[in-house]
Amino acid sequence: MDSVLQTFFDVHLMASVFPDLIRIGLVNTLTLAGGATAIGLVVGMALALAALSRRVWLRWPARVYVDIFRGLPIILTIFLLGQGLPLAGVHPFGTNSYPYGIVALGLVTGSYISEIFRSGIQAVAPGQLEAARALGMPYLTAMRLVVVPQGVRNVLPALTNQFIGTIKDSSLVYLLGFAEGQRELYRIGQDVAQRTGNMSSLVAAGLMYLVITVPLTHLVNLLDRRLKNGRPKTAAPQAGDGPGPDARPTPMEVTSA
Amino acid sequence: MSGTAVVRIEALHKSFGPLKVLKGIDLEIGQGEVVGIIGPSGSGKSTLLRTVNRLEEPTSGRIFVHGEEITRPDTDIDKVRGKVGMVFQSFNLFPHMSVVENVAVALRKIRKLPREQADAIARRRLDEVGLLAKAEARPAGLSGGQQQRVAIARALAMEPELMLFDEATSALDPELVKGVLTIMSGLAKGGMTMMVVTHEMGFAREVCDRVVFMDAGQVVEQGPPAQIFGSPSSPRLRDFLAQVL
């Protein structure tokens, strides 16, 4: 029993890793996940709008992109893009693999986020777009001012879930080979575990992840409840107009693998 | 009808796949005229109305608004829609905006008016429909009748030359219908050109200058309300009136 405690919960060892975990690991994990999510939001919105377009030449590439990036193991994509882009001569960030890791993770995240956005936008009552168009708004203006804001609100819980997934996936990016100061939480825990033959540093890293993800999970639940209860209805009861806006499911199923 | 037709519809056909909804409609609406469109559900009334601002694309035929053919492919339909107000059965207010923002948004983003000016116009319109007090409220906090009055104010803010009403009172509780109809009557008396798809026979009879009866995608009979309701000539209109009156 003592050896179990010693192996996983060596308090002194944990205390010695925490400064690095916080100063280096936490900062890098949040930078990687935050950067990837920022890229993912932009890519995801562009893909979602393309996927909803009436134009085949916009819809088709968006669908292929999403199918490919969602269908591949994320580790394969990270290596493929993270190593491949510089090899192929696309190296705007020089030889530093850190930004390529963010880009790779962001492009994958974008495929998931596009599906989240798409379901959210599709859940907006069609009468909203019609009313905006009837006022004389061009399609993209109507989407930007009327449809997308409602669609995004619909999927805030799913987006938060996606962010949690990206935080966890960011532990894979390190495999591209980072410098000391670029290590994220997992790598710092694993390095010390390897050196000491003791798991406590990994447990400490795990605790750091939980400190971020557990509150976010609860935020998801809170947002979800708000959407279901507190949120104003889209339109008053519609006589015989099919299911009202409240009948729509919250697209929560769409989360990272 | 004088030569200044606000709307002219020529040989209009509309199909949804194999389903023929409009089978050759010819109709002209004069300046300041209020035309009620009645008929059984599925007769194509709403589809006809929705082709006038091309929320539905006609399968064939031509539509002119103020002499401009809006069914041409090179028509700037957004510009046309800016002059044609529409009110929907389900109101379709924007739930993430306040009432005054709902009315002002098109003025700001399409007419490019500065916020203060757009808000001032929006408040004036809201005052006209008796809802200035609700300017800062969210649409969800309003009754159906109030929402529909805001929707009318939103359409009027663009100073349309033509208003389309698509069963504007059909989704309302009975006690809320009157307030909306009163506003519509006021508009009609003020000289607005209106196309009104309605199940309110009282409104058609008392407010409309002309009533058009549609059935199975065709205009079966049209004329002044007294004639349509007083001495209907076609059996289909007589059947219809027997059912709704």
Tab-separated table of N, CA, C and O in Angstrom, chain A residues 54 126-139 141 144-147 149-150 153 231-239 241, chain B residues 50 53 55 77-78 81-82 84 86 88-97 102 105-106 109-110 138 140 144 147 154-155 158 170-171:
chain	number	residue	atom	x	y	z
A	54	ARG	N	-25.556	27.352	-51.283
A	54	ARG	CA	-26.284	26.693	-52.367
A	54	ARG	C	-25.328	26.322	-53.494
A	54	ARG	O	-25.688	25.583	-54.396
A	126	PRO	N	-36.035	28.949	-40.207
A	126	PRO	CA	-35.841	29.497	-41.560
A	126	PRO	C	-36.498	30.859	-41.745
A	126	PRO	O	-36.050	31.659	-42.563
A	127	GLY	N	-37.553	31.123	-40.987
A	127	GLY	CA	-38.232	32.417	-41.081
A	127	GLY	C	-37.328	33.585	-40.720
A	127	GLY	O	-37.562	34.708	-41.152
A	128	GLN	N	-36.271	33.321	-39.952
A	128	GLN	CA	-35.348	34.383	-39.573
A	128	GLN	C	-34.588	34.899	-40.792
A	128	GLN	O	-34.481	36.107	-40.995
A	129	LEU	N	-34.076	33.962	-41.585
A	129	LEU	CA	-33.369	34.368	-42.801
A	129	LEU	C	-34.341	35.055	-43.760
A	129	LEU	O	-34.023	36.084	-44.358
A	130	GLU	N	-35.545	34.497	-43.878
A	130	GLU	CA	-36.546	35.082	-44.784
A	130	GLU	C	-36.881	36.509	-44.387
A	130	GLU	O	-36.949	37.398	-45.247
A	131	ALA	N	-37.097	36.724	-43.092
A	131	ALA	CA	-37.464	38.069	-42.646
A	131	ALA	C	-36.335	39.046	-42.930
A	131	ALA	O	-36.575	40.176	-43.354
A	132	ALA	N	-35.099	38.608	-42.710
A	132	ALA	CA	-33.957	39.493	-42.954
A	132	ALA	C	-33.813	39.783	-44.447
A	132	ALA	O	-33.598	40.934	-44.843
A	133	ARG	N	-33.965	38.740	-45.270
A	133	ARG	CA	-33.876	38.946	-46.718
A	133	ARG	C	-35.014	39.843	-47.198
A	133	ARG	O	-34.820	40.688	-48.063
A	134	ALA	N	-36.209	39.671	-46.622
A	134	ALA	CA	-37.361	40.466	-47.045
A	134	ALA	C	-37.156	41.946	-46.730
A	134	ALA	O	-37.756	42.807	-47.361
A	135	LEU	N	-36.309	42.246	-45.735
A	135	LEU	CA	-36.013	43.646	-45.422
A	135	LEU	C	-35.023	44.239	-46.416
A	135	LEU	O	-34.763	45.442	-46.388
A	136	GLY	N	-34.456	43.380	-47.254
A	136	GLY	CA	-33.509	43.866	-48.250
A	136	GLY	C	-32.060	43.551	-47.923
A	136	GLY	O	-31.156	44.058	-48.574
A	137	MET	N	-31.840	42.726	-46.896
A	137	MET	CA	-30.454	42.381	-46.575
A	137	MET	C	-29.930	41.361	-47.582
A	137	MET	O	-30.584	40.354	-47.843
A	138	PRO	N	-28.725	41.580	-48.105
A	138	PRO	CA	-28.092	40.533	-48.919
A	138	PRO	C	-27.835	39.286	-48.053
A	138	PRO	O	-27.765	39.391	-46.830
A	139	TYR	N	-27.673	38.143	-48.715
A	139	TYR	CA	-27.549	36.869	-47.990
A	139	TYR	C	-26.507	36.923	-46.875
A	139	TYR	O	-26.798	36.572	-45.728
A	141	THR	N	-25.088	39.442	-45.367
A	141	THR	CA	-25.440	40.385	-44.303
A	141	THR	C	-26.478	39.760	-43.377
A	141	THR	O	-26.376	39.858	-42.149
A	144	ARG	N	-24.816	37.211	-41.214
A	144	ARG	CA	-23.933	37.807	-40.210
A	144	ARG	C	-24.726	38.475	-39.083
A	144	ARG	O	-24.402	38.323	-37.908
A	145	LEU	N	-25.793	39.185	-39.436
A	145	LEU	CA	-26.507	39.966	-38.420
A	145	LEU	C	-27.595	39.162	-37.725
A	145	LEU	O	-27.917	39.423	-36.567
A	146	VAL	N	-28.185	38.222	-38.418
A	146	VAL	CA	-29.394	37.591	-37.891
A	146	VAL	C	-29.201	36.104	-37.600
A	146	VAL	O	-29.469	35.638	-36.491
A	147	VAL	N	-28.714	35.351	-38.565
A	147	VAL	CA	-28.722	33.893	-38.416
A	147	VAL	C	-27.540	33.392	-37.583
A	147	VAL	O	-27.725	32.648	-36.609
A	149	PRO	N	-25.473	34.859	-35.350
A	149	PRO	CA	-25.469	35.113	-33.896
A	149	PRO	C	-26.395	34.160	-33.126
A	149	PRO	O	-26.051	33.702	-32.045
A	150	GLN	N	-27.546	33.862	-33.714
A	150	GLN	CA	-28.452	32.922	-33.038
A	150	GLN	C	-27.898	31.508	-33.072
A	150	GLN	O	-28.011	30.755	-32.102
A	153	ARG	N	-25.091	31.089	-30.541
A	153	ARG	CA	-25.636	30.992	-29.192
A	153	ARG	C	-26.165	29.576	-28.926
A	153	ARG	O	-25.988	29.040	-27.841
A	231	ARG	N	-33.491	31.077	-21.786
A	231	ARG	CA	-33.337	31.788	-23.044
A	231	ARG	C	-34.694	32.169	-23.625
A	231	ARG	O	-35.614	31.375	-23.661
A	232	PRO	N	-34.787	33.408	-24.107
A	232	PRO	CA	-36.048	33.810	-24.723
A	232	PRO	C	-36.375	32.962	-25.940
A	232	PRO	O	-35.486	32.549	-26.669
A	233	LYS	N	-37.641	32.723	-26.112
A	233	LYS	CA	-38.068	31.934	-27.264
A	233	LYS	C	-37.873	32.726	-28.549
A	233	LYS	O	-37.965	33.939	-28.568
A	234	THR	N	-37.655	32.033	-29.631
A	234	THR	CA	-37.398	32.680	-30.918
A	234	THR	C	-38.656	33.339	-31.451
A	234	THR	O	-38.650	34.434	-31.964
A	235	ALA	N	-39.762	32.682	-31.310
A	235	ALA	CA	-41.020	33.256	-31.771
A	235	ALA	C	-42.124	32.742	-30.862
A	235	ALA	O	-41.962	31.725	-30.194
A	236	ALA	N	-43.196	33.456	-30.836
A	236	ALA	CA	-44.326	33.010	-30.035
A	236	ALA	C	-44.892	31.737	-30.661
A	236	ALA	O	-44.551	31.388	-31.787
A	237	PRO	N	-45.726	31.035	-29.927
A	237	PRO	CA	-46.291	29.797	-30.466
A	237	PRO	C	-46.837	30.006	-31.874
A	237	PRO	O	-47.530	30.973	-32.145
A	238	GLN	N	-46.469	29.106	-32.750
A	238	GLN	CA	-46.891	29.265	-34.128
A	238	GLN	C	-47.956	28.232	-34.436
A	238	GLN	O	-47.731	27.053	-34.270
A	239	ALA	N	-49.080	28.716	-34.883
A	239	ALA	CA	-50.174	27.803	-35.135
A	239	ALA	C	-49.873	26.924	-36.332
A	239	ALA	O	-49.709	27.411	-37.442
A	241	ASP	N	-47.364	25.533	-37.478
A	241	ASP	CA	-46.195	25.833	-38.299
A	241	ASP	C	-45.074	24.825	-38.083
A	241	ASP	O	-43.930	25.100	-38.347
B	50	ARG	N	-45.440	35.513	-52.004
B	50	ARG	CA	-43.994	35.388	-51.801
B	50	ARG	C	-43.203	35.490	-53.105
B	50	ARG	O	-41.980	35.663	-53.060
B	53	ASN	N	-41.896	39.438	-53.836
B	53	ASN	CA	-40.554	39.904	-53.453
B	53	ASN	C	-39.530	38.783	-53.641
B	53	ASN	O	-38.440	38.815	-53.102
B	55	LEU	N	-39.230	35.803	-52.556
B	55	LEU	CA	-38.853	34.794	-51.569
B	55	LEU	C	-39.060	33.426	-52.202
B	55	LEU	O	-38.441	32.451	-51.816
B	77	ILE	N	-32.422	42.288	-56.436
B	77	ILE	CA	-33.634	41.959	-55.685
B	77	ILE	C	-33.594	42.575	-54.289
B	77	ILE	O	-34.631	42.901	-53.713
B	78	ASP	N	-32.382	42.742	-53.729
B	78	ASP	CA	-32.298	43.346	-52.393
B	78	ASP	C	-32.821	44.779	-52.409
B	78	ASP	O	-33.472	45.221	-51.463
B	81	ARG	N	-36.581	44.599	-52.584
B	81	ARG	CA	-37.138	44.207	-51.284
B	81	ARG	C	-37.124	45.352	-50.288
B	81	ARG	O	-37.955	45.400	-49.381
B	82	GLY	N	-36.152	46.260	-50.435
B	82	GLY	CA	-36.106	47.422	-49.558
B	82	GLY	C	-37.341	48.302	-49.710
B	82	GLY	O	-37.681	49.067	-48.815
B	84	VAL	N	-40.373	46.932	-50.648
B	84	VAL	CA	-41.550	46.072	-50.495
B	84	VAL	C	-41.528	45.472	-49.087
B	84	VAL	O	-40.699	44.619	-48.789
B	86	MET	N	-42.764	43.236	-45.869
B	86	MET	CA	-43.497	41.990	-45.745
B	86	MET	C	-43.728	41.661	-44.275
B	86	MET	O	-42.843	41.844	-43.441
B	88	PHE	N	-45.073	38.497	-41.787
B	88	PHE	CA	-45.244	37.043	-41.844
B	88	PHE	C	-46.247	36.554	-40.803
B	88	PHE	O	-46.474	37.189	-39.779
B	89	GLN	N	-46.757	35.379	-41.063
B	89	GLN	CA	-47.673	34.755	-40.108
B	89	GLN	C	-47.007	34.571	-38.734
B	89	GLN	O	-47.610	34.808	-37.701
B	90	SER	N	-45.746	34.148	-38.753
B	90	SER	CA	-45.080	33.842	-37.480
B	90	SER	C	-44.157	34.972	-37.030
B	90	SER	O	-43.200	34.740	-36.309
B	91	PHE	N	-44.435	36.194	-37.444
B	91	PHE	CA	-43.774	37.434	-37.010
B	91	PHE	C	-42.303	37.505	-37.433
B	91	PHE	O	-41.887	38.480	-38.013
B	92	ASN	N	-41.551	36.451	-37.040
B	92	ASN	CA	-40.134	36.385	-37.391
B	92	ASN	C	-39.337	37.593	-36.919
B	92	ASN	O	-38.455	38.072	-37.619
B	93	LEU	N	-39.642	38.077	-35.719
B	93	LEU	CA	-38.770	39.097	-35.134
B	93	LEU	C	-37.443	38.435	-34.784
B	93	LEU	O	-37.385	37.217	-34.577
B	94	PHE	N	-36.386	39.258	-34.730
B	94	PHE	CA	-35.065	38.724	-34.406
B	94	PHE	C	-34.922	38.646	-32.884
B	94	PHE	O	-34.866	39.681	-32.219
B	95	PRO	N	-34.864	37.447	-32.322
B	95	PRO	CA	-34.971	37.295	-30.866
B	95	PRO	C	-33.757	37.807	-30.097
B	95	PRO	O	-33.861	38.086	-28.917
B	96	HIS	N	-32.611	37.949	-30.793
B	96	HIS	CA	-31.408	38.384	-30.092
B	96	HIS	C	-31.255	39.899	-30.108
B	96	HIS	O	-30.254	40.416	-29.626
B	97	MET	N	-32.257	40.588	-30.667
B	97	MET	CA	-32.208	42.052	-30.682
B	97	MET	C	-33.396	42.597	-29.898
B	97	MET	O	-34.444	41.966	-29.847
B	102	ASN	N	-34.741	45.682	-33.666
B	102	ASN	CA	-35.435	44.970	-34.739
B	102	ASN	C	-35.912	45.936	-35.816
B	102	ASN	O	-35.798	45.660	-37.007
B	105	VAL	N	-32.606	47.938	-37.471
B	105	VAL	CA	-31.428	47.248	-38.018
B	105	VAL	C	-31.292	47.444	-39.529
B	105	VAL	O	-30.193	47.709	-40.033
B	106	ALA	N	-32.390	47.373	-40.240
B	106	ALA	CA	-32.287	47.512	-41.696
B	106	ALA	C	-31.948	48.955	-42.084
B	106	ALA	O	-31.221	49.192	-43.046
B	109	LYS	N	-28.134	49.133	-41.358
B	109	LYS	CA	-27.216	48.279	-42.127
B	109	LYS	C	-27.469	48.352	-43.627
B	109	LYS	O	-26.578	48.046	-44.405
B	110	ILE	N	-28.683	48.729	-44.035
B	110	ILE	CA	-28.964	48.783	-45.470
B	110	ILE	C	-29.024	50.220	-45.940
B	110	ILE	O	-28.382	50.604	-46.895
B	138	ARG	N	-37.223	42.643	-25.165
B	138	ARG	CA	-36.913	41.600	-26.153
B	138	ARG	C	-38.226	41.079	-26.732
B	138	ARG	O	-39.241	41.037	-26.019
B	140	ALA	N	-39.330	38.214	-27.119
B	140	ALA	CA	-39.923	37.108	-26.373
B	140	ALA	C	-40.778	37.598	-25.207
B	140	ALA	O	-41.644	36.880	-24.722
B	144	GLY	N	-48.112	37.803	-28.764
B	144	GLY	CA	-48.081	37.597	-30.215
B	144	GLY	C	-48.553	38.823	-30.977
B	144	GLY	O	-47.961	39.222	-31.978
B	147	GLN	N	-45.897	41.409	-30.898
B	147	GLN	CA	-44.791	41.050	-31.801
B	147	GLN	C	-45.153	41.372	-33.240
B	147	GLN	O	-44.341	41.871	-34.007
B	154	ARG	N	-41.401	47.321	-38.204
B	154	ARG	CA	-40.101	47.008	-38.819
B	154	ARG	C	-40.182	47.145	-40.340
B	154	ARG	O	-39.287	47.702	-40.970
B	155	ALA	N	-41.279	46.652	-40.901
B	155	ALA	CA	-41.438	46.754	-42.354
B	155	ALA	C	-41.661	48.206	-42.774
B	155	ALA	O	-41.117	48.670	-43.768
B	158	MET	N	-38.769	50.993	-43.376
B	158	MET	CA	-38.059	51.128	-44.650
B	158	MET	C	-38.843	51.976	-45.647
B	158	MET	O	-38.448	52.107	-46.798
B	170	SER	N	-53.093	34.971	-38.500
B	170	SER	CA	-53.488	33.567	-38.358
B	170	SER	C	-52.876	32.887	-37.141
B	170	SER	O	-53.420	31.908	-36.644
B	171	ALA	N	-51.730	33.382	-36.672
B	171	ALA	CA	-51.065	32.730	-35.548
B	171	ALA	C	-51.455	33.370	-34.213
B	171	ALA	O	-50.927	33.006	-33.180
